[in-house]
Tab-separated table of N, CA, C and O and ligand atoms in Angstrom:
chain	number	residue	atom	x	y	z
B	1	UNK	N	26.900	177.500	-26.631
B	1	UNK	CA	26.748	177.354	-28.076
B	1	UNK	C	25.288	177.605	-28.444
B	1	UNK	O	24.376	177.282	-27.684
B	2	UNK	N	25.106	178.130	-29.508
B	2	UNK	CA	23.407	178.761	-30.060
B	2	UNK	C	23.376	177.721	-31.294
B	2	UNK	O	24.316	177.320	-31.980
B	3	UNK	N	22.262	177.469	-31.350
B	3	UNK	CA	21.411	176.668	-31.929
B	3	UNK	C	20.848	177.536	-33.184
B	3	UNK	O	19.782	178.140	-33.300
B	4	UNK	N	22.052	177.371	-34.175
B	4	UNK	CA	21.543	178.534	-35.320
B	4	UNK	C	20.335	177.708	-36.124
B	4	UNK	O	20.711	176.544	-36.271
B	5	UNK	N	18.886	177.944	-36.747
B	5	UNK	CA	18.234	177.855	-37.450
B	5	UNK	C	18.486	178.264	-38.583
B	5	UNK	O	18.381	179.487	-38.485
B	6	UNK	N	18.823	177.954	-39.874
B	6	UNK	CA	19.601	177.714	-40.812
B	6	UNK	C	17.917	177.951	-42.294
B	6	UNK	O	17.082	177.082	-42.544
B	7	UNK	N	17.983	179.131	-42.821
B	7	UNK	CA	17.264	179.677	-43.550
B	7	UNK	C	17.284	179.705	-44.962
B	7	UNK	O	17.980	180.653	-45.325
B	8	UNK	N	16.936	179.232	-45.671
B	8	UNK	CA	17.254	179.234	-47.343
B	8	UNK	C	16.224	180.487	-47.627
B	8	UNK	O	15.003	180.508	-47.472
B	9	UNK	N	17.130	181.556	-48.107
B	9	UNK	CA	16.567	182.488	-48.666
B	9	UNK	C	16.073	182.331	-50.023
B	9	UNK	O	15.276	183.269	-50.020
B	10	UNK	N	15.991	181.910	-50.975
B	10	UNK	CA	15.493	181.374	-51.886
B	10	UNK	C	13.931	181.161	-51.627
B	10	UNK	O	12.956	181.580	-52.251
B	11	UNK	N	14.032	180.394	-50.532
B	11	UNK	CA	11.981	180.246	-49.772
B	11	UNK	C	11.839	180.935	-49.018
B	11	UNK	O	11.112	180.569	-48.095
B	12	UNK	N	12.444	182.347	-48.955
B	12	UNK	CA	11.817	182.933	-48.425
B	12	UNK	C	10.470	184.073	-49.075
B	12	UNK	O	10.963	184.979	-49.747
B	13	UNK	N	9.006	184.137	-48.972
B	13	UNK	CA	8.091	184.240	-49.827
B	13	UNK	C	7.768	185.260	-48.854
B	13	UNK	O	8.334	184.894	-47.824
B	14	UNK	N	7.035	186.569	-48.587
B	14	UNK	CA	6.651	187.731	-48.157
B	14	UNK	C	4.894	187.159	-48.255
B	14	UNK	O	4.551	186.938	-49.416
B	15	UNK	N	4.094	186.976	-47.476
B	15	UNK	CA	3.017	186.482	-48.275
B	15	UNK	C	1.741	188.238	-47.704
B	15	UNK	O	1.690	188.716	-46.570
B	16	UNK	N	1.162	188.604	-48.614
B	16	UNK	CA	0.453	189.820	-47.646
B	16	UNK	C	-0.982	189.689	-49.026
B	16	UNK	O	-1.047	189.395	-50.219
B	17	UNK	N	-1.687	190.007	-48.205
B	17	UNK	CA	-3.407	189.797	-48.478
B	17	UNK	C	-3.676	188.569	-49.464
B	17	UNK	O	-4.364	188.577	-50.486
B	18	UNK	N	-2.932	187.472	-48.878
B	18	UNK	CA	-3.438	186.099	-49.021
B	18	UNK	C	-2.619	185.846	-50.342
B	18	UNK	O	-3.167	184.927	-50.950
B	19	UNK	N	-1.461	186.336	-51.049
B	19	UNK	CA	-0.421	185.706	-52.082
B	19	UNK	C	0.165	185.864	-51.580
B	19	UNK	O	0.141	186.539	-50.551
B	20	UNK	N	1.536	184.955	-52.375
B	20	UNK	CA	2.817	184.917	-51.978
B	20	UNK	C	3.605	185.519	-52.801
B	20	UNK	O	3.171	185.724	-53.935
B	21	UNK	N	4.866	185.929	-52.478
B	21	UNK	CA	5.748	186.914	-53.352
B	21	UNK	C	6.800	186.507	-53.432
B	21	UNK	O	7.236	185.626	-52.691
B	22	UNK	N	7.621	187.210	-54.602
B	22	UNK	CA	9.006	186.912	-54.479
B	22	UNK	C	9.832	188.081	-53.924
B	22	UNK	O	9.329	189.165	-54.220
B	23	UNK	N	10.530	188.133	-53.476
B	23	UNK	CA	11.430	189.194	-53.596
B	23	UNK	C	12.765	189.418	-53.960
B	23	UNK	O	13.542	188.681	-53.354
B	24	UNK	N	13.222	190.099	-54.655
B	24	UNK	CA	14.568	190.094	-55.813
B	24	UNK	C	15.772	190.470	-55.036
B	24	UNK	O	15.961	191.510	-54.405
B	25	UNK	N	16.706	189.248	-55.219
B	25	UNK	CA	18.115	189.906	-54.609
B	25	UNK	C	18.106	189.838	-52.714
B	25	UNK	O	18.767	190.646	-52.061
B	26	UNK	N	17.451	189.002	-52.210
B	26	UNK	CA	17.553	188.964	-50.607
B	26	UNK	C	18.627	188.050	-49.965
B	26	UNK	O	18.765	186.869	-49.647
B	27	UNK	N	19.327	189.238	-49.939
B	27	UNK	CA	20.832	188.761	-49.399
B	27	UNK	C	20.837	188.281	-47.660
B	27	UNK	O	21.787	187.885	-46.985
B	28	UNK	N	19.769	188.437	-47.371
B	28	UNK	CA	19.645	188.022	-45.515
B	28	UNK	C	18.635	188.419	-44.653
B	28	UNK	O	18.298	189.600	-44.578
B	29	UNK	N	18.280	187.809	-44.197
B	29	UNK	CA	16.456	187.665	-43.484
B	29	UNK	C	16.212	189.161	-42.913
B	29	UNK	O	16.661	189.487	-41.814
B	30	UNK	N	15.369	190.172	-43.842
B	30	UNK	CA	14.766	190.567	-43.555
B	30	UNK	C	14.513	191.184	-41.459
B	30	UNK	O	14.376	190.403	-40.518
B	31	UNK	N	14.534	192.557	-41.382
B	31	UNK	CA	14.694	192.693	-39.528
B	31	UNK	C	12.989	192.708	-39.618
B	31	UNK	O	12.287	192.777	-40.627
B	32	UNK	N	12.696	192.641	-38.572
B	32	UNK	CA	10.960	192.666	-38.188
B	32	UNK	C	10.440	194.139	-38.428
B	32	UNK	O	10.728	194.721	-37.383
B	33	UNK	N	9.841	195.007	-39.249
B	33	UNK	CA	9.348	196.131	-39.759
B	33	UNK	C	9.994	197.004	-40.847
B	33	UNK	O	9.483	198.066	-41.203
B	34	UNK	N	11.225	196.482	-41.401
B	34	UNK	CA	11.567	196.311	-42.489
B	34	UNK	C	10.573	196.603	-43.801
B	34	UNK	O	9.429	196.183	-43.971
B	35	UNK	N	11.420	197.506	-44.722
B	35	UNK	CA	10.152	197.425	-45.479
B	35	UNK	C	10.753	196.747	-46.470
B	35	UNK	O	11.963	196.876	-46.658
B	36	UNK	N	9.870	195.817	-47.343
B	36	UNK	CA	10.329	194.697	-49.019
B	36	UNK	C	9.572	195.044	-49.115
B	36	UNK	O	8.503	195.191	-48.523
B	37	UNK	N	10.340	195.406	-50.530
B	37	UNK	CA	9.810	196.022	-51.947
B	37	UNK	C	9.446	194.490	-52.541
B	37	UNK	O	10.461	193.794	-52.583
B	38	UNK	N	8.212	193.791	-53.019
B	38	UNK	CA	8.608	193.035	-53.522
B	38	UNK	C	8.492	192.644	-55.677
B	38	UNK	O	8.204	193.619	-56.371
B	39	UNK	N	8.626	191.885	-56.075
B	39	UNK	CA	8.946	191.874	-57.399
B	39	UNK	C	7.744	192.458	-58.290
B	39	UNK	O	7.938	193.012	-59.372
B	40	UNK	N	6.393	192.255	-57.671
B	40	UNK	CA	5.675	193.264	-58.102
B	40	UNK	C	5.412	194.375	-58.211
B	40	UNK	O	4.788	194.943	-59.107
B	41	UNK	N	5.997	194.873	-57.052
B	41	UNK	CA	6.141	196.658	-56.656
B	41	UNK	C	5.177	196.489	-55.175
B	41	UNK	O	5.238	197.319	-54.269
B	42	UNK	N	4.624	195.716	-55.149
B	42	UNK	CA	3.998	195.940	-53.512
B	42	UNK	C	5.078	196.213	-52.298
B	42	UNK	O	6.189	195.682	-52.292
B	43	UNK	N	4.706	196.922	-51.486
B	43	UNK	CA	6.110	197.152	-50.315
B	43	UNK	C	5.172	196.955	-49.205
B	43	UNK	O	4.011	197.362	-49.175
B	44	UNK	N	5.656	196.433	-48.489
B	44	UNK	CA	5.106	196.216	-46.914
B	44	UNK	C	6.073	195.930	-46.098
B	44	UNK	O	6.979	195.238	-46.563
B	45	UNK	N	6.175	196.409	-44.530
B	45	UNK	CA	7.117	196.010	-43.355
B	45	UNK	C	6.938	194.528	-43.532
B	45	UNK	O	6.002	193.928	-44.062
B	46	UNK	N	8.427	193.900	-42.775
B	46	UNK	CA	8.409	192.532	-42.753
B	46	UNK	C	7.832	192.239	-41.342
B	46	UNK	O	8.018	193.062	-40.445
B	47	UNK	N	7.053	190.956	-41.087
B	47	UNK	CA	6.798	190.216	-40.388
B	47	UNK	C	6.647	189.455	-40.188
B	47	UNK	O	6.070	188.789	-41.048
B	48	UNK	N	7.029	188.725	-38.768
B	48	UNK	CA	7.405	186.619	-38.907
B	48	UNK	C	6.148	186.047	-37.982
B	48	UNK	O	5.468	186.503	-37.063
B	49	UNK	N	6.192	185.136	-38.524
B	49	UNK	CA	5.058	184.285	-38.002
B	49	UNK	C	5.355	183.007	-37.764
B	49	UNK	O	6.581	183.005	-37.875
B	50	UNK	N	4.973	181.748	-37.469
B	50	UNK	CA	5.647	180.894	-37.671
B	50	UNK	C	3.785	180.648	-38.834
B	50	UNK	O	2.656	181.127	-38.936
B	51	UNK	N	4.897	179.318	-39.558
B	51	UNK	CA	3.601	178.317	-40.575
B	51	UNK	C	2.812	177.843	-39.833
B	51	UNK	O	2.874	178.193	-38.654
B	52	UNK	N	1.964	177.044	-40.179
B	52	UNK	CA	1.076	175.646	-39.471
B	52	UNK	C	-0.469	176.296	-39.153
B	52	UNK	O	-1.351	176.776	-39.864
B	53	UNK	N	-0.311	176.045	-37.681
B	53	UNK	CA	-1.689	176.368	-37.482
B	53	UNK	C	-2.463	177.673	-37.411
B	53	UNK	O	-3.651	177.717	-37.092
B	54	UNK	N	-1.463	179.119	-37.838
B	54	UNK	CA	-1.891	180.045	-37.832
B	54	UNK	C	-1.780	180.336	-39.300
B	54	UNK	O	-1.907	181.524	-39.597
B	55	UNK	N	-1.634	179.752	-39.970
B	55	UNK	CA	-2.123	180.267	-41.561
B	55	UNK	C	-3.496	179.366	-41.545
B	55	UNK	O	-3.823	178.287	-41.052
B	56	UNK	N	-3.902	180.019	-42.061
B	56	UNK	CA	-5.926	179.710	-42.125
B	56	UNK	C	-6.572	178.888	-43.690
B	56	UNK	O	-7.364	178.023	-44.064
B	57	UNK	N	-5.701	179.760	-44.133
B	57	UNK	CA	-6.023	179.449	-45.614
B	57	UNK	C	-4.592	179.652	-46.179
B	57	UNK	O	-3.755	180.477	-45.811
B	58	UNK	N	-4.445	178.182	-47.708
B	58	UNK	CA	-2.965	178.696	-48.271
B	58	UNK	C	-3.086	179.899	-48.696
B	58	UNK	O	-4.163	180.482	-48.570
B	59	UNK	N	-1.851	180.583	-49.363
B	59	UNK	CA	-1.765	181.505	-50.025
B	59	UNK	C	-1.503	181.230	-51.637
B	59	UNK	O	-0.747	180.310	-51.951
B	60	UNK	N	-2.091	181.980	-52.578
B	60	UNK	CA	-2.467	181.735	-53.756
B	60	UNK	C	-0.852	182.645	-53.973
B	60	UNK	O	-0.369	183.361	-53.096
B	61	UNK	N	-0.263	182.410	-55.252
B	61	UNK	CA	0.658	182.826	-56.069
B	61	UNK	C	0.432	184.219	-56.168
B	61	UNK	O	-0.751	184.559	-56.128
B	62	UNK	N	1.506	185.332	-56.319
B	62	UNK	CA	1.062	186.465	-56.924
B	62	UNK	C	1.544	186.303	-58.675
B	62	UNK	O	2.623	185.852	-59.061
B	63	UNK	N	0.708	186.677	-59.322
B	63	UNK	CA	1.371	186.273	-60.986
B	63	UNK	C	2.223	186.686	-61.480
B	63	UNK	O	3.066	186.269	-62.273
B	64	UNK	N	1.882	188.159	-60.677
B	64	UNK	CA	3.172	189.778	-61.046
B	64	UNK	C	4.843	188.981	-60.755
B	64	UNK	O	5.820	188.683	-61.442
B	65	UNK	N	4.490	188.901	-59.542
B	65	UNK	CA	5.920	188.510	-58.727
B	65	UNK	C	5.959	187.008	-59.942
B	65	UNK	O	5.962	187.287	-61.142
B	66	UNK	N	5.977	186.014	-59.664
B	66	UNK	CA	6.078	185.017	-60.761
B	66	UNK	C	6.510	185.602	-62.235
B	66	UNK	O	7.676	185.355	-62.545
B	67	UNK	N	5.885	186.195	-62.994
B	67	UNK	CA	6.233	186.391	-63.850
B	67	UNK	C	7.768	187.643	-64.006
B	67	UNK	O	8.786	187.330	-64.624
B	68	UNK	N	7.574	189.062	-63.275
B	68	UNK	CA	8.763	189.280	-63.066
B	68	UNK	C	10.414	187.965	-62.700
B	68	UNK	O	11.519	187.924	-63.242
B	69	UNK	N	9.780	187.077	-61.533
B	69	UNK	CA	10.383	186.059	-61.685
B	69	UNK	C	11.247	185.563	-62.934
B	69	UNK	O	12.409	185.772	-63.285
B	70	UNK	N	10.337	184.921	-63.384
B	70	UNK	CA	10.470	184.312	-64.756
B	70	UNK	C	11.424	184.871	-65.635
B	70	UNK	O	12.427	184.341	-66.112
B	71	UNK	N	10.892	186.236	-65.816
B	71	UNK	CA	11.622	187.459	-67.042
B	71	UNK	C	13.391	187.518	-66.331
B	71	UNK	O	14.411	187.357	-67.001
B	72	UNK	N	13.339	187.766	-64.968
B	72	UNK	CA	14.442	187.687	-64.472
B	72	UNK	C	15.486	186.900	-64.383
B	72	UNK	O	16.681	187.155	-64.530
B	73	UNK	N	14.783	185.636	-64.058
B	73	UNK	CA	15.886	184.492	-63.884
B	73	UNK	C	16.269	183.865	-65.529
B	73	UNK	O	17.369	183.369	-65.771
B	74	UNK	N	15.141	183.989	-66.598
B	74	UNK	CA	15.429	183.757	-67.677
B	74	UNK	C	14.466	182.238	-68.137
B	74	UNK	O	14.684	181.388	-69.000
B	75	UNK	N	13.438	182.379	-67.204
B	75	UNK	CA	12.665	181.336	-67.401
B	75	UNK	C	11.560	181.314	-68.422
B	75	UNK	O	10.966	182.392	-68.448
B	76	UNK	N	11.000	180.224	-69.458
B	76	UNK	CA	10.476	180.848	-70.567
B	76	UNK	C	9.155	181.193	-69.694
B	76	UNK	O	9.233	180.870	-68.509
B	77	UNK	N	7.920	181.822	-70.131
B	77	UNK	CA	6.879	182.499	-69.994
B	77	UNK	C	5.879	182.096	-71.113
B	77	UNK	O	5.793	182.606	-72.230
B	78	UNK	N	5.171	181.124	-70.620
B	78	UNK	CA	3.804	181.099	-71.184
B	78	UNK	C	2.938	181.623	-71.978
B	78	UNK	O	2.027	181.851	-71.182
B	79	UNK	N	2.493	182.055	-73.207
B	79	UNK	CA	1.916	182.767	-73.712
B	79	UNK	C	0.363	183.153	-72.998
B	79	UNK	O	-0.213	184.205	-73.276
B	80	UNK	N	-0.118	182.288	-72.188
B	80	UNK	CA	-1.127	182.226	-71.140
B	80	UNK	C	-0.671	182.444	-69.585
B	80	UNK	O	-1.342	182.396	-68.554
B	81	UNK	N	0.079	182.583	-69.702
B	81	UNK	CA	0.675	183.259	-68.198
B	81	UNK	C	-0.375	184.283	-67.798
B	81	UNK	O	-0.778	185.182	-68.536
B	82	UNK	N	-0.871	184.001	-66.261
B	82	UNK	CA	-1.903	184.518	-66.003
B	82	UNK	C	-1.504	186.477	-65.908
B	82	UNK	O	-2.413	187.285	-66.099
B	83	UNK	N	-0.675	186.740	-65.729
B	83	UNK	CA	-0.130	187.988	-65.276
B	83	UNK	C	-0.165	188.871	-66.872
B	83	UNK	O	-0.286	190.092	-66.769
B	84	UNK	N	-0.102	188.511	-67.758
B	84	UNK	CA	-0.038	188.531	-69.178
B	84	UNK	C	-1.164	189.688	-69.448
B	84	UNK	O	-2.204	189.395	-68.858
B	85	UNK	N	-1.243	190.761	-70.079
B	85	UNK	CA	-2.336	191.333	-70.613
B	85	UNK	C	-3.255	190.005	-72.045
B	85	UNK	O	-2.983	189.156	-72.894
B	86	UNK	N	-4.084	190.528	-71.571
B	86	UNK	CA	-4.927	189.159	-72.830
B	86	UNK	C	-5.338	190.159	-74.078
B	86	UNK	O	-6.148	191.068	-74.261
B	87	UNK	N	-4.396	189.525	-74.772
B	87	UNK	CA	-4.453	189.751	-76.453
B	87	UNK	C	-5.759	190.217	-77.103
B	87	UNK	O	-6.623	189.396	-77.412
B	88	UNK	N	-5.900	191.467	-77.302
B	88	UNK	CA	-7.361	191.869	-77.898
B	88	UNK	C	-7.292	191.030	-79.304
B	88	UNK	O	-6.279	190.742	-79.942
B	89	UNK	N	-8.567	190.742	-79.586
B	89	UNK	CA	-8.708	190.183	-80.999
B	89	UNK	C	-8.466	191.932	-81.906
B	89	UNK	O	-8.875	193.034	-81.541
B	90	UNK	N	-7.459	191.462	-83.451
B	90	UNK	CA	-7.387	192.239	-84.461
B	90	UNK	C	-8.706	192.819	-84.958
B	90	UNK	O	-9.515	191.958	-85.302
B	91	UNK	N	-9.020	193.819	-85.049
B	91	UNK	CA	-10.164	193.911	-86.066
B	91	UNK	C	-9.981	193.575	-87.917
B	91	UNK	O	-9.101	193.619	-88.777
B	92	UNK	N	-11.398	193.245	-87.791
B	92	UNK	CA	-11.528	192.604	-89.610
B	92	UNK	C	-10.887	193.818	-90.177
B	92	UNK	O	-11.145	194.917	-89.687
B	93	UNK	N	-9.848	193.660	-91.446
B	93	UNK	CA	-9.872	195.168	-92.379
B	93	UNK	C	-10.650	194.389	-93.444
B	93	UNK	O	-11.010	194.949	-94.479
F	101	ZN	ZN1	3.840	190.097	-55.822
């Protein structure tokens, strides 16, 4: 009998040059060089690591992926949402 390790794809986060990502629609773990597309448009091969003592530093949010997030699942969005273009001021008429 095998000792299945039991994965919630939901947490599963792609993390590459120090954010974390989402990725849309992951129906089952990813093979090792795999490429994810993820919700920002970044694509990179997959690769496993384990957590703990070989992550150095956390990984910061990507905003892109979050906010695609958001728009997707139907979650409201911040008018300050960091991912947001920032509102030029109107000029005086
Ligand atoms: Zn991203």
């Amino acid at each position: 009998m095998n000792a299945r390790i039991m994965i919630d794809l939901t947490a599963v986060h792609p993390v590459t040059n120090g954010r974390w990502h989402r990725v849309a629609n992951l129906h089952r773990m990813p093979r090792p060089g795999e490429q994810l597309i993820m919700m920002c448009g970044e694509s990179e091969p997959a690769e496993f690591v384990a957590a703990g003592p070989i992550i150095e530093t956390a990984p910061t949010t990507c905003w892109r992926c979050d906010l695609a997030y958001r728009r997707a699942a139907g979650i409201p969005v911040r008018p300050d949402h960091p991912a947001l273009p920032v509102p030029r001021p109107r000029p005086h008429a």
